[in-house]
Coordinates of C-alpha atoms in Angstrom, one line a residue:
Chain A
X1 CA -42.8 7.4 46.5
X2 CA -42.5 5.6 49.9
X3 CA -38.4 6.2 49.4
X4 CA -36.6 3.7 51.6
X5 CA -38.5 1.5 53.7
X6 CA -37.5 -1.1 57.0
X7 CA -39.0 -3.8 58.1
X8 CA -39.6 -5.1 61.1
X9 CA -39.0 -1.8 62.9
X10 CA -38.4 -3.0 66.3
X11 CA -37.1 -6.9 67.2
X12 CA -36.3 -8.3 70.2
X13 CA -34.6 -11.8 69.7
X14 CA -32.9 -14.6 72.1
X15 CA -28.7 -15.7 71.9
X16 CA -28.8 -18.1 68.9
X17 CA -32.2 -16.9 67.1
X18 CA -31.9 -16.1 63.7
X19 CA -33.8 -13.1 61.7
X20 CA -33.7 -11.4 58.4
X21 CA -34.2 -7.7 58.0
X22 CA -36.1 -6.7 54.9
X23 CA -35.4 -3.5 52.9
X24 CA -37.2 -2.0 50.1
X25 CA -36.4 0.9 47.7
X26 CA -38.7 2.4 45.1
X27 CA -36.5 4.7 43.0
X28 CA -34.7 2.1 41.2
X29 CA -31.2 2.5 42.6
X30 CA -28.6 0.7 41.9
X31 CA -26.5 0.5 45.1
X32 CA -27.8 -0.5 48.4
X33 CA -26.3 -1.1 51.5
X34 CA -26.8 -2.0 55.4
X35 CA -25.1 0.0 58.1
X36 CA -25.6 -0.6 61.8
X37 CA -25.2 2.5 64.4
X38 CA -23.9 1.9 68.3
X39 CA -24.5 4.4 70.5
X40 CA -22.5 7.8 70.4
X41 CA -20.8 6.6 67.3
X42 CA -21.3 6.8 63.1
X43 CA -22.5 4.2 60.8
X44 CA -20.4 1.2 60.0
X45 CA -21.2 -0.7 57.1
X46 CA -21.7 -4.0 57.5
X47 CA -22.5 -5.2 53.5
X48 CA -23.5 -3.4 50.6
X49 CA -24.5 -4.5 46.9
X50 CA -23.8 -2.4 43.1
X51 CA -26.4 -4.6 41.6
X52 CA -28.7 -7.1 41.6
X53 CA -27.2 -10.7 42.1
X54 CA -24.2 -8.9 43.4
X55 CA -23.2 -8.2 46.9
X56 CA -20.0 -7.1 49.0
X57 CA -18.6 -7.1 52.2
X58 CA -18.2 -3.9 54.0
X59 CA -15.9 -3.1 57.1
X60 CA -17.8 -5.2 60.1
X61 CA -19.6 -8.3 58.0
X62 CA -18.7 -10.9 60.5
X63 CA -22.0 -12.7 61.7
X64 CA -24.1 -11.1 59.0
X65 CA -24.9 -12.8 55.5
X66 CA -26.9 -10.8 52.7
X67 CA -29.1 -11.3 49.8
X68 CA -30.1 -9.6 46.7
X69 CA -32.7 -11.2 44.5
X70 CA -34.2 -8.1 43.1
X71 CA -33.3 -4.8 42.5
X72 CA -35.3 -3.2 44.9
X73 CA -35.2 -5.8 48.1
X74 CA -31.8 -6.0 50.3
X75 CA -31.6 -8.6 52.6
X76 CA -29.9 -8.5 56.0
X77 CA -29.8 -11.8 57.8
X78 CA -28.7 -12.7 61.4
X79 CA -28.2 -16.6 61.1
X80 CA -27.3 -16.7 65.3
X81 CA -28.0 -13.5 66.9
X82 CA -25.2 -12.5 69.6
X83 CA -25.9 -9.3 72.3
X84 CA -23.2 -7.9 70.1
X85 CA -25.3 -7.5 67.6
X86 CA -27.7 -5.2 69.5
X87 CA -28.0 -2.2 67.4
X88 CA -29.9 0.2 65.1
X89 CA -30.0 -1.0 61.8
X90 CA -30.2 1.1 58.6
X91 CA -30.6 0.6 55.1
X92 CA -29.6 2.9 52.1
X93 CA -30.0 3.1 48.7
X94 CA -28.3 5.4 45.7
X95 CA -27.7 5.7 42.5
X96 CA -25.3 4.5 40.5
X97 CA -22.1 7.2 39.8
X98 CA -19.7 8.8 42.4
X99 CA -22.1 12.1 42.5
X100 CA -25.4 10.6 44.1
X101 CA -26.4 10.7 47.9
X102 CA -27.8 8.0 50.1
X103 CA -31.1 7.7 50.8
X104 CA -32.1 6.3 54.4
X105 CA -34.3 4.3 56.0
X106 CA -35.7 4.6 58.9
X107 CA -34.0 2.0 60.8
X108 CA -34.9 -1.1 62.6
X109 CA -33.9 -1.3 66.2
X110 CA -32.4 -4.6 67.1
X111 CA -31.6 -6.0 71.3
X112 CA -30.4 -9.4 71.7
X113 CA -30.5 -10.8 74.9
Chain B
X1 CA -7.2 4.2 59.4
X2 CA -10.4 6.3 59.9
X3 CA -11.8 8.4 57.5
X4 CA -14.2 11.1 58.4
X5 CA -13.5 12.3 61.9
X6 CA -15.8 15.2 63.5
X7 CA -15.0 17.9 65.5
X8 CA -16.5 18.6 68.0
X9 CA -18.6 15.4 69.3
X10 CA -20.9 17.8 70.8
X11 CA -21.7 21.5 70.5
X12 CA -24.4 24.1 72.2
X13 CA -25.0 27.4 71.0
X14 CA -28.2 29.7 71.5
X15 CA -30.2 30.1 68.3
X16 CA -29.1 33.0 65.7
X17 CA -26.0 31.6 66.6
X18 CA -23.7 29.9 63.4
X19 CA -23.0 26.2 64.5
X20 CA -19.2 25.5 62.6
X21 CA -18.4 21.9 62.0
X22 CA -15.2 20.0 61.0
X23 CA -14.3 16.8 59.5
X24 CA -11.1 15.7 58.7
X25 CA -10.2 12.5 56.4
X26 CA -7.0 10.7 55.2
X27 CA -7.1 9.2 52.0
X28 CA -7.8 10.7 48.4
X29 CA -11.8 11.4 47.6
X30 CA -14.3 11.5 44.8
X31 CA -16.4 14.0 46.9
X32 CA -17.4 14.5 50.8
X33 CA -20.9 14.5 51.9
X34 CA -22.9 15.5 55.3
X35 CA -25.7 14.1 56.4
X36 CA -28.0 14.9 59.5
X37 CA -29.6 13.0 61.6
X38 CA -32.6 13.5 64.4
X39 CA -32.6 11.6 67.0
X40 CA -34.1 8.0 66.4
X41 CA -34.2 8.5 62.6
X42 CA -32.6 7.6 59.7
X43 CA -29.6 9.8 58.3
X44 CA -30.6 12.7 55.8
X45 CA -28.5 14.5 53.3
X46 CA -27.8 18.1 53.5
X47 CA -24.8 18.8 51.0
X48 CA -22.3 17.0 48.7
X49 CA -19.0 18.6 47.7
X50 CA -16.8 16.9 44.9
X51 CA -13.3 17.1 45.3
X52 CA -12.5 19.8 42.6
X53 CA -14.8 22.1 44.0
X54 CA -14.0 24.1 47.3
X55 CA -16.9 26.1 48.6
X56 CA -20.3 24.8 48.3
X57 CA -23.8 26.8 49.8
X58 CA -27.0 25.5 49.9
X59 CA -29.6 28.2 51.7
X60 CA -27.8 28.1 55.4
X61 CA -25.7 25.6 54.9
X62 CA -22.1 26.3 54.0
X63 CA -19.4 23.7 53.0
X64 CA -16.0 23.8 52.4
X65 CA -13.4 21.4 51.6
X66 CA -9.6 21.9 51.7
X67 CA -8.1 18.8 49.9
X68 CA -4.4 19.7 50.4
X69 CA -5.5 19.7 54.2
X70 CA -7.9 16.5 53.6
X71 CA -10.7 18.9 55.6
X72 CA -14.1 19.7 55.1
X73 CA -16.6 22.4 57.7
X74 CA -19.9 22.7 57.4
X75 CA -21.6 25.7 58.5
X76 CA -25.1 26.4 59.6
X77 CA -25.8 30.6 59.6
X78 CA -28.9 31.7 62.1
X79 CA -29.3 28.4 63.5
X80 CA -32.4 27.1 64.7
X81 CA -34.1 25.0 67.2
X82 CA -35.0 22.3 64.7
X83 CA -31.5 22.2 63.6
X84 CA -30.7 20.3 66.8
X85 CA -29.3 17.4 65.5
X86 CA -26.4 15.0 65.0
X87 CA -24.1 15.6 61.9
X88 CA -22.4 13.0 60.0
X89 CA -19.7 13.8 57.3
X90 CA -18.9 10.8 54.7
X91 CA -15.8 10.3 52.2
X92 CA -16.4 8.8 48.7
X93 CA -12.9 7.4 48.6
X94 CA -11.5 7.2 45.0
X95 CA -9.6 3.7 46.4
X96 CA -13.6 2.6 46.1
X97 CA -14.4 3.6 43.1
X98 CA -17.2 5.6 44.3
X99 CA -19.6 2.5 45.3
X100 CA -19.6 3.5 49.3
X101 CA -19.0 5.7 51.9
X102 CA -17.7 6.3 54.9
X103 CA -19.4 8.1 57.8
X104 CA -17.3 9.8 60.7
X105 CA -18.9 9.9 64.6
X106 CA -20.8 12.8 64.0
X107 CA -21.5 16.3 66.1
X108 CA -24.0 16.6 68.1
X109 CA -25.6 20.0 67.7
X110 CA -28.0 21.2 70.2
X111 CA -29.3 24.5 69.5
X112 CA -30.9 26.1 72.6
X113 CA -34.3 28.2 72.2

């Protein structure tokens, strides 16, 4: 199982470009979120989703849609990239139940200039 | 109001040492989870303790959680070099039904050889 992938890994964009982060899961979770990270501090979640077709905001959505076609895809798109958006992105994945851990990706590293 | 706050941000001990963590939290939880990261990776998790349990081990890992004190440590016996590493608690807050968390700041561990 490849677990939780990212992609791109790395992305430098422009003020005003607009991007999509891709996320992938394998082991048929139900939940799935997207976090980003800033230096020296924890993860903030930005939206999540308990099922397919169904998404949520989380505690810093502003500036960020998302989109979740299938069960194992999460999208995270940037439709006009601000430098405040520079940051490490990551995805996670779970189970469905209050018992279950997440399961991280690897992150995609993010700098808008 | 934050959930999930470390202490200390940052802590250096000599290996064979034990490497104590805290975490405190404010609202009422399903369980508290912690969660390791290396540096430019994603988030790993070590331990989850539900809130009806109050001591947790897991080889040289150590959790407890005090929910009258809304408190949780983490332990690490005869640490390591590799355990160097930044450590993240998270709450499973009963107010959300168990479909997220939410991650504290984290301690950076630094174990020295």
């Amino acid at each position: 199982n490849a677990g939780v992938t990212q992609t791109p890994k790395f992305r430098v964009l422009k003020t005003g470009q607009s991007m999509t982060l891709l996320c992938a899961q394998d082991m048929n979770h139900e939940y799935m979120y997207w976090y980003r990270q800033d230096p020296g501090m924890g993860l903030r979640l930005i939206h999540y989703s308990v099922g397919e077709g169904t998404t949520a905001k989380g505690e810093v959505p502003d500036g960020y849609n998302v989109s979740r076609l299938k069960k194992q895809n999460f999208l995270l798109g940037l439709e006009s990239a601000a430098p405040s958006q520079t940051s490490v992105y990551f995805c996670a994945s779970r189970r469905a139940g209050d018992r279950y851990e997440q399961y991280f990706g690897p992150g995609t590293r993010l700098t808008v200039t | 109001s934050q959930q999930g706050e470390e202490d200390p941000q940052a802590l250096s001990i000599q290996e064979g040492e034990n490497a104590t963590m805290n975490c405190s939290y404010k609202t009422s939880i399903n369980n508290l989870q912690w969660y390791r990261q290396n540096s430019g990776r994603g988030l790993v998790h070590l331990i989850l303790i539900r809130s009806n349990e109050r001591e947790k081990h897991s080889g040289r890992l150590r959790v407890t959680l005090d929910t009258s004190k809304k408190s949780s440590s983490l332990l690490i016996t005869a640490s390591r070099a590799a355990d160097t590493a930044s450590y993240f608690c998270a709450t499973d807050a009963r107010e959300t039904s168990g479909s997220r968390l939410t991650f504290g700041e984290g301690t950076q561990l630094t174990v020295n050889p």
